[in-house]
Coordinates of N, CA and C in Angstrom, one line a residue:
X21 N 126.1 -50.8 276.2 CA 126.2 -49.5 275.6 C 125.8 -49.5 274.1
X22 N 126.2 -50.5 273.4 CA 125.8 -50.6 272.0 C 124.3 -50.8 271.8
X23 N 123.7 -51.5 272.7 CA 122.2 -51.8 272.6 C 121.5 -50.5 272.8
X24 N 122.0 -49.5 273.6 CA 121.4 -48.2 273.8 C 121.3 -47.4 272.5
X25 N 122.2 -47.7 271.6 CA 122.3 -47.0 270.3 C 121.8 -47.8 269.1
X26 N 121.3 -49.0 269.4 CA 120.7 -49.9 268.4 C 121.7 -50.8 267.6
X27 N 122.9 -50.2 267.3 CA 123.9 -51.0 266.7 C 125.2 -50.3 266.8
X28 N 126.3 -51.0 266.4 CA 127.6 -50.4 266.5 C 127.9 -49.2 265.6
X29 N 127.3 -49.2 264.4 CA 127.5 -48.0 263.5 C 126.9 -46.7 264.2
X30 N 125.8 -46.8 264.8 CA 125.2 -45.6 265.4 C 126.1 -45.2 266.6
X31 N 126.6 -46.1 267.3 CA 127.5 -45.8 268.4 C 128.8 -45.1 267.9
X32 N 129.3 -45.6 266.9 CA 130.6 -45.1 266.3 C 130.3 -43.6 265.8
X33 N 129.2 -43.4 265.1 CA 128.9 -42.1 264.6 C 128.7 -41.1 265.8
X34 N 128.0 -41.6 266.8 CA 127.9 -40.7 268.0 C 129.2 -40.4 268.7
X35 N 130.1 -41.4 268.7 CA 131.4 -41.1 269.3 C 132.2 -40.2 268.5
X36 N 132.1 -40.3 267.1 CA 132.8 -39.3 266.2 C 132.2 -37.9 266.5
X37 N 130.9 -37.8 266.6 CA 130.3 -36.5 266.9 C 130.8 -35.9 268.2
X38 N 130.9 -36.8 269.2 CA 131.4 -36.4 270.5 C 132.8 -35.9 270.4
X39 N 133.7 -36.6 269.7 CA 135.1 -36.3 269.5 C 135.2 -34.9 268.8
X40 N 134.3 -34.7 267.8 CA 134.3 -33.4 267.1 C 134.0 -32.3 268.0
X41 N 133.0 -32.4 268.8 CA 132.7 -31.4 269.8 C 133.8 -31.1 270.8
X42 N 134.5 -32.2 271.2 CA 135.6 -32.1 272.1 C 136.8 -31.4 271.5
X43 N 137.0 -31.7 270.2 CA 138.1 -31.0 269.4 C 137.8 -29.5 269.4
X44 N 136.6 -29.1 269.0 CA 136.3 -27.7 268.9 C 136.3 -27.0 270.3
X45 N 135.8 -27.7 271.3 CA 135.8 -27.2 272.7 C 137.3 -26.9 273.1
X46 N 138.1 -27.9 272.9 CA 139.5 -27.7 273.3 C 140.2 -26.6 272.5
X47 N 139.9 -26.6 271.2 CA 140.5 -25.5 270.4 C 140.1 -24.1 270.8
X48 N 138.8 -24.0 271.1 CA 138.3 -22.7 271.4 C 138.5 -22.2 272.9
X49 N 138.7 -23.2 273.8 CA 138.9 -22.8 275.2 C 140.4 -22.7 275.5
X50 N 141.2 -23.7 275.1 CA 142.6 -23.7 275.4 C 143.5 -23.3 274.3
X51 N 143.1 -23.4 273.1 CA 143.9 -23.0 271.9 C 143.4 -21.8 271.2
X52 N 142.7 -20.9 271.9 CA 142.0 -19.8 271.3 C 143.0 -18.9 270.5
X53 N 144.1 -18.6 271.0 CA 145.0 -17.7 270.3 C 145.5 -18.3 269.0
X54 N 145.9 -19.6 269.1 CA 146.3 -20.3 267.9 C 145.2 -20.4 266.8
X55 N 144.0 -20.6 267.3 CA 142.8 -20.7 266.4 C 142.6 -19.3 265.7
X56 N 142.7 -18.2 266.5 CA 142.5 -16.9 265.9 C 143.7 -16.5 265.0
X57 N 144.9 -16.9 265.3 CA 146.0 -16.7 264.5 C 145.9 -17.4 263.1
X58 N 145.3 -18.6 263.1 CA 145.1 -19.4 261.9 C 144.3 -18.6 260.9
X59 N 143.3 -17.8 261.4 CA 142.4 -17.1 260.5 C 142.8 -15.6 260.5
X60 N 143.9 -15.2 261.2 CA 144.3 -13.8 261.2 C 143.3 -12.9 261.9
X61 N 142.7 -13.4 263.0 CA 141.7 -12.7 263.7 C 142.4 -12.0 264.9
X62 N 141.8 -10.8 265.2 CA 142.4 -10.0 266.3 C 142.1 -10.7 267.7
X63 N 143.1 -10.6 268.6 CA 143.0 -11.3 269.9 C 142.1 -10.6 270.8
X64 N 141.6 -9.4 270.4 CA 140.6 -8.7 271.3 C 139.3 -9.4 271.4
X65 N 139.1 -10.4 270.5 CA 137.8 -11.2 270.6 C 138.0 -12.5 271.3
X66 N 139.1 -12.7 272.1 CA 139.4 -14.0 272.7 C 138.2 -14.3 273.7
X67 N 137.6 -13.4 274.3 CA 136.5 -13.7 275.2 C 135.3 -14.3 274.5
X68 N 135.1 -13.8 273.3 CA 134.0 -14.4 272.5 C 134.4 -15.8 272.0
X69 N 135.6 -16.0 271.6 CA 136.1 -17.3 271.2 C 135.9 -18.4 272.3
X70 N 136.3 -18.0 273.5 CA 136.1 -18.9 274.7 C 134.6 -19.1 275.0
X71 N 133.9 -18.0 274.8 CA 132.4 -18.1 275.1 C 131.8 -19.2 274.1
X72 N 132.2 -19.1 272.8 CA 131.8 -20.1 271.9 C 132.2 -21.5 272.3
X73 N 133.5 -21.6 272.8 CA 134.0 -22.9 273.3 C 133.2 -23.4 274.4
X74 N 132.5 -22.6 275.2 CA 131.7 -23.1 276.3 C 130.5 -23.9 275.8
X75 N 130.0 -23.5 274.6 CA 128.9 -24.2 274.0 C 129.3 -25.6 273.6
X76 N 130.5 -25.6 273.0 CA 131.0 -26.9 272.6 C 131.3 -27.8 273.8
X77 N 131.8 -27.2 274.8 CA 132.1 -28.0 276.1 C 130.8 -28.6 276.6
X78 N 129.7 -27.7 276.6 CA 128.4 -28.2 277.1 C 127.9 -29.3 276.2
X79 N 128.2 -29.3 274.9 CA 127.8 -30.4 274.0 C 128.5 -31.7 274.4
X80 N 129.8 -31.6 274.7 CA 130.6 -32.8 275.1 C 129.9 -33.4 276.4
X81 N 129.6 -32.5 277.4 CA 129.0 -33.0 278.6 C 127.7 -33.7 278.4
X82 N 126.9 -33.1 277.5 CA 125.6 -33.7 277.2 C 125.8 -35.0 276.5
X83 N 126.7 -35.1 275.6 CA 127.0 -36.3 274.9 C 127.5 -37.4 275.9
X84 N 128.3 -37.1 276.8 CA 128.7 -38.1 277.8 C 127.5 -38.5 278.7
X85 N 126.6 -37.6 279.0 CA 125.4 -38.0 279.8 C 124.6 -39.0 279.0
X86 N 124.4 -38.7 277.7 CA 123.7 -39.6 276.8 C 124.4 -41.0 276.7
X87 N 125.7 -40.9 276.5 CA 126.5 -42.1 276.3 C 126.3 -43.1 277.5
X88 N 126.3 -42.5 278.7 CA 126.3 -43.4 279.9 C 124.9 -43.6 280.5
X89 N 124.0 -42.8 280.1 CA 122.6 -42.9 280.7 C 121.6 -43.5 279.7
X90 N 122.0 -43.6 278.4 CA 121.2 -44.1 277.4 C 120.5 -43.1 276.5
X91 N 120.0 -43.5 275.4 CA 119.5 -42.6 274.4 C 118.0 -42.5 274.3
X92 N 117.3 -43.3 275.1 CA 115.9 -43.3 275.1 C 115.4 -41.9 275.4
X93 N 114.6 -41.4 274.6 CA 114.0 -40.0 274.8 C 114.9 -38.9 274.5
X94 N 116.1 -39.1 274.0 CA 117.1 -38.1 273.7 C 116.9 -37.3 272.4
X95 N 115.7 -37.5 271.8 CA 115.5 -36.9 270.4 C 115.7 -35.4 270.5
X96 N 115.2 -34.8 271.6 CA 115.3 -33.3 271.7 C 116.7 -32.8 271.6
X97 N 117.6 -33.5 272.2 CA 119.0 -33.0 272.2 C 119.6 -33.2 270.8
X98 N 119.3 -34.4 270.2 CA 119.8 -34.6 268.8 C 119.2 -33.6 267.8
X99 N 118.0 -33.3 268.0 CA 117.3 -32.3 267.2 C 117.9 -30.9 267.4
X100 N 118.2 -30.6 268.7 CA 118.8 -29.3 269.0 C 120.2 -29.2 268.2
X101 N 121.0 -30.2 268.3 CA 122.3 -30.2 267.7 C 122.2 -30.1 266.2
X102 N 121.2 -30.7 265.6 CA 120.9 -30.6 264.2 C 120.6 -29.2 263.8
X103 N 119.7 -28.6 264.6 CA 119.2 -27.2 264.3 C 120.3 -26.2 264.5
X104 N 121.1 -26.4 265.5 CA 122.3 -25.5 265.8 C 123.2 -25.6 264.6
X105 N 123.5 -26.8 264.1 CA 124.4 -26.9 262.9 C 123.9 -26.2 261.7
X106 N 122.6 -26.3 261.4 CA 122.1 -25.6 260.2 C 122.2 -24.1 260.4
X107 N 121.9 -23.6 261.6 CA 122.0 -22.2 261.9 C 123.5 -21.7 261.8
X108 N 124.4 -22.5 262.3 CA 125.8 -22.1 262.3 C 126.3 -22.1 260.9
X109 N 125.9 -23.1 260.0 CA 126.4 -23.1 258.7 C 125.8 -21.9 257.9
X110 N 124.6 -21.6 258.1 CA 124.0 -20.4 257.4 C 124.6 -19.1 257.8
X111 N 124.8 -18.9 259.1 CA 125.4 -17.7 259.6 C 126.8 -17.5 259.1
X112 N 127.5 -18.7 259.1 CA 128.9 -18.7 258.6 C 129.0 -18.3 257.2
X113 N 128.1 -18.9 256.4 CA 128.1 -18.5 255.0 C 127.8 -17.1 254.8
X114 N 126.8 -16.5 255.5 CA 126.5 -15.1 255.4 C 127.7 -14.3 255.8
X115 N 128.4 -14.6 256.8 CA 129.6 -13.9 257.3 C 130.7 -13.9 256.2
X116 N 130.9 -15.1 255.6 CA 132.0 -15.2 254.6 C 131.6 -14.4 253.4
X117 N 130.4 -14.4 253.0 CA 130.0 -13.7 251.8 C 130.0 -12.2 252.0
X118 N 129.8 -11.7 253.3 CA 129.8 -10.3 253.5 C 131.2 -9.7 253.5
X119 N 132.2 -10.6 253.8 CA 133.6 -10.2 253.8 C 133.9 -9.0 254.7
X120 N 133.2 -8.9 255.8 CA 133.3 -7.8 256.7 C 134.7 -7.6 257.2
X121 N 135.4 -8.8 257.5 CA 136.7 -8.7 258.1 C 137.9 -8.6 257.1
X122 N 137.6 -8.6 255.8 CA 138.7 -8.5 254.8 C 139.6 -7.3 255.0
X123 N 139.0 -6.2 255.4 CA 139.9 -5.0 255.6 C 140.8 -5.2 256.8
X124 N 140.5 -6.0 257.7 CA 141.3 -6.3 258.9 C 142.2 -7.5 258.7
X125 N 142.2 -8.1 257.5 CA 143.1 -9.2 257.2 C 142.6 -10.6 257.6
X126 N 141.3 -10.7 257.9 CA 140.7 -12.0 258.2 C 140.8 -12.9 257.0
X127 N 141.3 -14.2 257.3 CA 141.4 -15.2 256.2 C 140.1 -16.0 256.3
X128 N 139.3 -15.9 255.3 CA 138.0 -16.7 255.2 C 138.2 -18.0 254.6
X129 N 137.7 -19.1 255.2 CA 137.7 -20.4 254.7 C 136.2 -20.9 254.8
X130 N 136.0 -22.1 254.2 CA 134.6 -22.6 254.3 C 134.5 -23.6 255.4
X131 N 135.5 -23.8 256.3 CA 135.5 -24.7 257.4 C 134.2 -24.4 258.3
X132 N 133.9 -23.1 258.6 CA 132.8 -22.9 259.5 C 131.4 -23.2 258.8
X133 N 131.4 -23.5 257.5 CA 130.2 -23.9 256.8 C 130.2 -25.4 256.7
X134 N 131.3 -26.0 256.3 CA 131.3 -27.4 256.1 C 131.2 -28.2 257.4
X135 N 132.0 -27.8 258.4 CA 132.0 -28.6 259.7 C 130.6 -28.7 260.3
X136 N 129.8 -27.6 260.4 CA 128.5 -27.8 261.0 C 127.6 -28.7 260.1
X137 N 127.8 -28.7 258.8 CA 127.0 -29.5 257.9 C 127.3 -31.0 258.1
X138 N 128.6 -31.3 258.4 CA 129.0 -32.7 258.6 C 128.4 -33.1 259.9
X139 N 128.4 -32.3 260.9 CA 127.7 -32.6 262.2 C 126.2 -32.8 261.9
X140 N 125.6 -32.0 261.1 CA 124.2 -32.1 260.8 C 123.9 -33.5 260.1
X141 N 124.7 -33.9 259.2 CA 124.6 -35.1 258.5 C 124.6 -36.3 259.6
X142 N 125.5 -36.2 260.5 CA 125.6 -37.2 261.6 C 124.4 -37.3 262.4
X143 N 123.9 -36.1 262.9 CA 122.7 -36.1 263.7 C 121.4 -36.5 262.9
X144 N 121.3 -36.1 261.6 CA 120.2 -36.5 260.8 C 120.2 -38.0 260.6
X145 N 121.3 -38.6 260.4 CA 121.5 -40.0 260.2 C 121.0 -40.7 261.5
X146 N 121.5 -40.3 262.7 CA 121.1 -40.9 263.9 C 119.7 -40.7 264.3
X147 N 119.1 -39.6 264.0 CA 117.7 -39.4 264.2 C 116.8 -40.3 263.4
X148 N 117.3 -40.6 262.2 CA 116.6 -41.5 261.3 C 116.8 -42.9 261.7
X149 N 118.0 -43.3 261.9 CA 118.3 -44.7 262.2 C 117.9 -45.1 263.6
X150 N 117.8 -44.2 264.6 CA 117.5 -44.5 265.9 C 116.1 -44.0 266.3
X151 N 115.3 -43.8 265.4 CA 114.0 -43.2 265.7 C 113.2 -44.0 266.7
X152 N 113.2 -45.3 266.6 CA 112.5 -46.1 267.6 C 113.0 -46.0 269.0
X153 N 114.3 -45.6 269.2 CA 114.9 -45.5 270.5 C 114.7 -44.1 271.0
X154 N 115.1 -43.1 270.1 CA 115.1 -41.7 270.5 C 113.7 -41.2 270.9
X155 N 112.7 -41.6 270.2 CA 111.4 -41.0 270.4 C 110.6 -41.9 271.4
X156 N 111.2 -42.8 272.0 CA 110.5 -43.7 273.0 C 110.2 -42.9 274.3

């Protein structure tokens, strides 16, 4: 398994990214109400929260496929996750700056900006460090 990732550091970073996706998937699918309460969001949007959780769950499944089938040629998925992270961070920043939910009591934090950028850093690092494997 380590050889598929080139070295142990790459594997550890990949496992951390997988755990991050699993954390958000669980939070958005099974802990949706608690997540919404943390930010004082209305529960009428639970369906959208769980819908977002389905994307995170899909990421976990794809990570497990890569983990057990190898990383050769997986550059497209790593690039997709990097691109998704950039878009998520930008849209989150836009939403926070618009303060559209302030009137409804939404508590804005920079978590939805910082978390995707941390994921982006991990994927960028892996794309760089594993280029000989991923692009094969």
